[in-house]
Amino acid sequence: MFIGIIGATGNIGRHLVEEALDRGHHVEAFTRDLARAGAAHERLRWTALDAFDSAAVAARLPGLDALVSCYQPGNAATDFDATVAQSIADPTAYATVARALLTALDTQPRTRLLVVGGAGSLEYAPGQVAADDEQRLHAAMDALGLPRGYAAAVRGHRDALNVLRTSNRLWTYLSPAEQIGPGERTGRYRVGGDQPVTDADGHSRISFADAAVALLDEIETPRFVQRRFTIGY
């Protein structure tokens, strides 16, 4: 398959590039800054792209079976604090990018779009979403060592999901586990829908590498077209 990856130098994006190449796919890796491009590979092409520019995205769609957006403001893999600050400064960016990508897909409606979002839109009880519960959200920010202002970015991710939900395009939204970070690639994970997947200790967690595994599994064997899913150990 031919897979485009926006945010290919980020925490999940770089694992996704590696996972796709290991499985024999062709990858077009998109980044804002080609100076950040990774190693060369015969089935890998690096391209500069502004995810906010729907015309530029549309120009790169022909030939792609799937486009994955790991968009983040900044690059959390190299400067986490700057990404957090930019996310707080403009929490509308996630929904804006979602709209731009959907507009681009008007030209290639059979191309799948997979968006990596946040866990704050998951339900902690039926019909109750963390993004709408200020007290719960602030407690989660404190536990993760994030400034409470990041709650605005959590709601921004939720707004992007709502944008996708109004579309008839072939979109899929991944809400990773509540705790996602460095770790080994186990190739194992459990799948959920609108509620977090937790382990025996009640923790919702996944590694960047296994998030990439889950995304590639979904690309190769679609199960959540026009739906959100989540993962965890």
mmCIF file of C-alpha atoms in Angstrom:
data_model
loop_
_atom_site.group_PDB
_atom_site.id
_atom_site.type_symbol
_atom_site.label_atom_id
_atom_site.label_comp_id
_atom_site.label_asym_id
_atom_site.label_seq_id
_atom_site.Cartn_x
_atom_site.Cartn_y
_atom_site.Cartn_z
ATOM 1 C CA MET A 1 0.000 0.000 0.000
ATOM 2 C CA PHE A 2 0.935 3.653 -0.387
ATOM 3 C CA ILE A 3 0.605 5.542 2.888
ATOM 4 C CA GLY A 4 1.049 9.246 3.570
ATOM 5 C CA ILE A 5 1.987 10.312 7.096
ATOM 6 C CA ILE A 6 1.588 13.880 8.347
ATOM 7 C CA GLY A 7 3.811 14.553 11.344
ATOM 8 C CA ALA A 8 6.247 11.850 10.319
ATOM 9 C CA THR A 9 9.019 13.113 12.615
ATOM 10 C CA GLY A 10 6.871 13.140 15.755
ATOM 11 C CA ASN A 11 6.616 10.619 18.569
ATOM 12 C CA ILE A 12 4.031 8.397 16.885
ATOM 13 C CA GLY A 13 4.778 9.433 13.300
ATOM 14 C CA ARG A 14 8.364 8.216 13.269
ATOM 15 C CA HIS A 15 7.323 4.846 14.683
ATOM 16 C CA LEU A 16 4.579 4.694 12.074
ATOM 17 C CA VAL A 17 7.071 5.303 9.254
ATOM 18 C CA GLU A 18 9.280 2.503 10.551
ATOM 19 C CA GLU A 19 6.363 0.114 11.075
ATOM 20 C CA ALA A 20 4.973 0.737 7.587
ATOM 21 C CA LEU A 21 8.344 0.189 5.939
ATOM 22 C CA ASP A 22 8.939 -2.982 7.942
ATOM 23 C CA ARG A 23 5.642 -4.327 6.610
ATOM 24 C CA GLY A 24 6.604 -3.606 3.012
ATOM 25 C CA HIS A 25 4.482 -0.509 2.387
ATOM 26 C CA HIS A 26 5.481 2.620 0.467
ATOM 27 C CA VAL A 27 5.524 5.774 2.580
ATOM 28 C CA GLU A 28 5.357 9.465 1.781
ATOM 29 C CA ALA A 29 6.485 11.168 4.972
ATOM 30 C CA PHE A 30 5.212 14.724 5.388
ATOM 31 C CA THR A 31 6.885 17.278 7.620
ATOM 32 C CA ARG A 32 6.868 21.056 7.989
ATOM 33 C CA ASP A 33 10.669 21.127 7.916
ATOM 34 C CA LEU A 34 12.661 18.814 5.625
ATOM 35 C CA ALA A 35 15.707 19.452 7.793
ATOM 36 C CA ARG A 36 14.059 17.030 10.253
ATOM 37 C CA ALA A 37 13.739 14.250 7.685
ATOM 38 C CA GLY A 38 14.935 10.864 8.865
ATOM 39 C CA ALA A 39 16.980 8.168 7.184
ATOM 40 C CA ALA A 40 16.517 7.341 3.517
ATOM 41 C CA HIS A 41 14.801 4.184 2.279
ATOM 42 C CA GLU A 42 13.926 2.962 -1.209
ATOM 43 C CA ARG A 43 10.205 2.940 -0.334
ATOM 44 C CA LEU A 44 10.256 6.251 1.557
ATOM 45 C CA ARG A 45 9.906 9.793 0.223
ATOM 46 C CA TRP A 46 10.112 12.894 2.403
ATOM 47 C CA THR A 47 7.982 15.888 1.409
ATOM 48 C CA ALA A 48 7.435 19.310 2.975
ATOM 49 C CA LEU A 49 3.740 19.940 3.607
ATOM 50 C CA ASP A 50 1.539 22.413 5.464
ATOM 51 C CA ALA A 51 -1.404 20.436 6.835
ATOM 52 C CA PHE A 52 -3.485 23.647 7.015
ATOM 53 C CA ASP A 53 -3.223 24.081 3.217
ATOM 54 C CA SER A 54 -5.993 21.902 1.770
ATOM 55 C CA ALA A 55 -4.887 22.528 -1.825
ATOM 56 C CA ALA A 56 -1.335 21.421 -1.018
ATOM 57 C CA VAL A 57 -2.638 18.308 0.737
ATOM 58 C CA ALA A 58 -4.960 17.522 -2.186
ATOM 59 C CA ALA A 59 -1.998 17.696 -4.560
ATOM 60 C CA ARG A 60 -0.258 14.919 -2.615
ATOM 61 C CA LEU A 61 -3.270 12.577 -2.394
ATOM 62 C CA PRO A 62 -3.236 10.901 -5.834
ATOM 63 C CA GLY A 63 -1.775 7.423 -5.480
ATOM 64 C CA LEU A 64 -2.203 7.249 -1.711
ATOM 65 C CA ASP A 65 -4.356 4.480 -0.232
ATOM 66 C CA ALA A 66 -4.361 6.111 3.196
ATOM 67 C CA LEU A 67 -3.372 9.413 4.771
ATOM 68 C CA VAL A 68 -2.523 9.419 8.470
ATOM 69 C CA SER A 69 -2.479 12.690 10.379
ATOM 70 C CA CYS A 70 -0.341 12.789 13.516
ATOM 71 C CA TYR A 71 -0.519 16.569 13.466
ATOM 72 C CA GLN A 72 0.713 18.459 16.503
ATOM 73 C CA PRO A 73 1.733 22.124 16.740
ATOM 74 C CA GLY A 74 5.481 21.961 17.004
ATOM 75 C CA ASN A 75 7.279 18.678 17.496
ATOM 76 C CA ALA A 76 6.766 17.028 20.876
ATOM 77 C CA ALA A 77 9.556 14.563 20.140
ATOM 78 C CA THR A 78 12.139 17.361 20.179
ATOM 79 C CA ASP A 79 10.509 20.079 22.318
ATOM 80 C CA PHE A 80 7.577 18.827 24.380
ATOM 81 C CA ASP A 81 7.124 22.044 26.360
ATOM 82 C CA ALA A 82 6.891 24.155 23.200
ATOM 83 C CA THR A 83 4.244 21.819 21.762
ATOM 84 C CA VAL A 84 2.209 22.066 24.955
ATOM 85 C CA ALA A 85 2.478 25.860 24.931
ATOM 86 C CA GLN A 86 1.436 26.103 21.279
ATOM 87 C CA SER A 87 -1.470 23.711 21.858
ATOM 88 C CA ILE A 88 -2.753 25.909 24.674
ATOM 89 C CA ALA A 89 -2.234 29.094 22.650
ATOM 90 C CA ASP A 90 -4.405 27.861 19.753
ATOM 91 C CA PRO A 91 -6.564 24.865 20.691
ATOM 92 C CA THR A 92 -8.657 25.409 17.538
ATOM 93 C CA ALA A 93 -5.781 24.180 15.359
ATOM 94 C CA TYR A 94 -6.820 20.530 15.579
ATOM 95 C CA ALA A 95 -10.315 21.179 14.215
ATOM 96 C CA THR A 96 -8.913 23.538 11.578
ATOM 97 C CA VAL A 97 -6.546 20.841 10.304
ATOM 98 C CA ALA A 98 -9.372 18.283 10.318
ATOM 99 C CA ARG A 99 -11.462 20.576 8.108
ATOM 100 C CA ALA A 100 -8.509 21.173 5.764
ATOM 101 C CA LEU A 101 -7.885 17.454 5.364
ATOM 102 C CA LEU A 102 -11.557 16.719 4.702
ATOM 103 C CA THR A 103 -11.632 19.493 2.084
ATOM 104 C CA ALA A 104 -8.578 17.950 0.426
ATOM 105 C CA LEU A 105 -10.304 14.577 0.367
ATOM 106 C CA ASP A 106 -13.073 16.038 -1.786
ATOM 107 C CA THR A 107 -10.659 15.441 -4.658
ATOM 108 C CA GLN A 108 -9.883 11.832 -3.655
ATOM 109 C CA PRO A 109 -12.914 10.518 -1.738
ATOM 110 C CA ARG A 110 -11.716 6.899 -1.750
ATOM 111 C CA THR A 111 -8.527 7.695 0.166
ATOM 112 C CA ARG A 112 -8.793 6.760 3.831
ATOM 113 C CA LEU A 113 -8.022 9.379 6.469
ATOM 114 C CA LEU A 114 -6.782 8.275 9.875
ATOM 115 C CA VAL A 115 -6.387 10.967 12.534
ATOM 116 C CA VAL A 116 -4.469 10.499 15.766
ATOM 117 C CA GLY A 117 -6.201 12.568 18.416
ATOM 118 C CA GLY A 118 -6.533 12.649 22.181
ATOM 119 C CA ALA A 119 -8.016 10.554 24.967
ATOM 120 C CA GLY A 120 -9.976 13.387 26.583
ATOM 121 C CA SER A 121 -13.027 12.741 24.402
ATOM 122 C CA LEU A 122 -13.382 9.181 25.745
ATOM 123 C CA GLU A 123 -16.259 8.446 28.096
ATOM 124 C CA TYR A 124 -15.410 7.751 31.745
ATOM 125 C CA ALA A 125 -19.070 6.776 32.237
ATOM 126 C CA PRO A 126 -21.888 6.317 29.712
ATOM 127 C CA GLY A 127 -22.451 9.661 28.017
ATOM 128 C CA GLN A 128 -19.936 11.463 30.259
ATOM 129 C CA VAL A 129 -16.780 12.766 28.601
ATOM 130 C CA ALA A 130 -13.651 13.890 30.414
ATOM 131 C CA ALA A 131 -13.278 16.926 28.132
ATOM 132 C CA ASP A 132 -16.526 18.302 29.553
ATOM 133 C CA ASP A 133 -15.628 17.711 33.217
ATOM 134 C CA GLU A 134 -13.329 20.511 34.400
ATOM 135 C CA GLN A 135 -12.544 18.931 37.780
ATOM 136 C CA ARG A 136 -11.704 15.530 36.293
ATOM 137 C CA LEU A 137 -9.717 17.155 33.513
ATOM 138 C CA HIS A 138 -7.632 19.235 35.910
ATOM 139 C CA ALA A 139 -6.928 16.150 38.028
ATOM 140 C CA ALA A 140 -5.720 14.343 34.919
ATOM 141 C CA MET A 141 -3.486 17.284 33.946
ATOM 142 C CA ASP A 142 -1.981 17.308 37.447
ATOM 143 C CA ALA A 143 -1.324 13.561 37.338
ATOM 144 C CA LEU A 144 0.420 13.851 33.960
ATOM 145 C CA GLY A 145 2.457 16.885 34.970
ATOM 146 C CA LEU A 146 0.736 19.111 32.419
ATOM 147 C CA PRO A 147 -0.383 22.694 33.041
ATOM 148 C CA ARG A 148 -4.119 22.943 33.666
ATOM 149 C CA GLY A 149 -4.370 25.263 30.688
ATOM 150 C CA TYR A 150 -3.812 22.198 28.498
ATOM 151 C CA ALA A 151 -7.469 21.380 29.126
ATOM 152 C CA ALA A 152 -8.206 23.740 26.232
ATOM 153 C CA ALA A 153 -6.132 21.548 23.904
ATOM 154 C CA VAL A 154 -7.957 18.449 25.153
ATOM 155 C CA ARG A 155 -11.221 20.070 24.156
ATOM 156 C CA GLY A 156 -9.612 21.081 20.863
ATOM 157 C CA HIS A 157 -8.950 17.419 20.075
ATOM 158 C CA ARG A 158 -12.580 16.621 20.935
ATOM 159 C CA ASP A 159 -13.724 19.368 18.552
ATOM 160 C CA ALA A 160 -11.648 17.817 15.748
ATOM 161 C CA LEU A 161 -13.371 14.478 16.326
ATOM 162 C CA ASN A 162 -16.737 16.214 16.089
ATOM 163 C CA VAL A 163 -15.681 17.751 12.761
ATOM 164 C CA LEU A 164 -14.894 14.286 11.412
ATOM 165 C CA ARG A 165 -18.203 12.935 12.687
ATOM 166 C CA THR A 166 -20.086 15.311 10.378
ATOM 167 C CA SER A 167 -18.220 14.008 7.314
ATOM 168 C CA ASN A 168 -19.100 11.201 4.920
ATOM 169 C CA ARG A 169 -15.447 10.620 4.031
ATOM 170 C CA LEU A 170 -13.599 7.423 4.953
ATOM 171 C CA TRP A 171 -12.244 8.748 8.238
ATOM 172 C CA THR A 172 -11.026 6.919 11.339
ATOM 173 C CA TYR A 173 -10.050 8.588 14.611
ATOM 174 C CA LEU A 174 -7.653 7.000 17.089
ATOM 175 C CA SER A 175 -7.835 8.087 20.702
ATOM 176 C CA PRO A 176 -4.665 6.606 22.194
ATOM 177 C CA ALA A 177 -4.554 5.422 25.782
ATOM 178 C CA GLU A 178 -4.665 8.109 28.458
ATOM 179 C CA GLN A 179 -0.967 7.496 29.160
ATOM 180 C CA ILE A 180 1.153 7.228 26.021
ATOM 181 C CA GLY A 181 4.923 7.449 25.892
ATOM 182 C CA PRO A 182 8.184 5.698 25.061
ATOM 183 C CA GLY A 183 8.269 1.940 25.450
ATOM 184 C CA GLU A 184 8.937 -1.294 23.672
ATOM 185 C CA ARG A 185 7.062 -2.561 20.650
ATOM 186 C CA THR A 186 5.187 -5.596 21.930
ATOM 187 C CA GLY A 187 2.809 -5.895 18.992
ATOM 188 C CA ARG A 188 0.035 -6.530 21.500
ATOM 189 C CA TYR A 189 -2.791 -4.235 22.542
ATOM 190 C CA ARG A 190 -6.509 -4.316 23.230
ATOM 191 C CA VAL A 191 -9.100 -2.315 21.329
ATOM 192 C CA GLY A 192 -12.033 -0.284 22.584
ATOM 193 C CA GLY A 193 -14.594 2.131 21.209
ATOM 194 C CA ASP A 194 -15.651 5.185 23.199
ATOM 195 C CA GLN A 195 -14.386 4.123 26.652
ATOM 196 C CA PRO A 196 -10.723 3.824 27.717
ATOM 197 C CA VAL A 197 -9.075 0.411 27.666
ATOM 198 C CA THR A 198 -7.546 -0.216 31.104
ATOM 199 C CA ASP A 199 -5.261 -2.880 32.523
ATOM 200 C CA ALA A 200 -5.725 -4.909 35.704
ATOM 201 C CA ASP A 201 -4.560 -1.916 37.768
ATOM 202 C CA GLY A 202 -7.041 0.429 36.124
ATOM 203 C CA HIS A 203 -4.406 2.227 34.041
ATOM 204 C CA SER A 204 -4.958 3.200 30.412
ATOM 205 C CA ARG A 205 -1.550 3.129 28.736
ATOM 206 C CA ILE A 206 0.229 2.313 25.477
ATOM 207 C CA SER A 207 3.658 2.903 23.953
ATOM 208 C CA PHE A 208 4.247 5.072 20.892
ATOM 209 C CA ALA A 209 5.499 1.982 19.070
ATOM 210 C CA ASP A 210 2.381 -0.068 19.773
ATOM 211 C CA ALA A 211 0.154 2.860 18.805
ATOM 212 C CA ALA A 212 1.885 2.692 15.424
ATOM 213 C CA VAL A 213 1.216 -1.052 15.289
ATOM 214 C CA ALA A 214 -2.485 -0.439 15.934
ATOM 215 C CA LEU A 215 -2.676 2.206 13.220
ATOM 216 C CA LEU A 216 -1.045 -0.050 10.631
ATOM 217 C CA ASP A 217 -3.310 -2.917 11.632
ATOM 218 C CA GLU A 218 -6.319 -0.653 11.052
ATOM 219 C CA ILE A 219 -4.988 0.475 7.667
ATOM 220 C CA GLU A 220 -4.401 -3.090 6.529
ATOM 221 C CA THR A 221 -7.639 -4.498 7.977
ATOM 222 C CA PRO A 222 -10.255 -1.729 8.318
ATOM 223 C CA ARG A 223 -12.582 -2.115 11.285
ATOM 224 C CA PHE A 224 -13.377 1.458 12.269
ATOM 225 C CA VAL A 225 -14.324 3.371 9.127
ATOM 226 C CA GLN A 226 -16.283 6.500 10.087
ATOM 227 C CA ARG A 227 -15.723 5.571 13.713
ATOM 228 C CA ARG A 228 -13.386 6.309 16.609
ATOM 229 C CA PHE A 229 -11.421 3.617 18.405
ATOM 230 C CA THR A 230 -9.020 3.504 21.290
ATOM 231 C CA ILE A 231 -6.294 1.133 22.451
ATOM 232 C CA GLY A 232 -4.498 0.077 25.612
ATOM 233 C CA TYR A 233 -2.708 -2.835 27.211
#
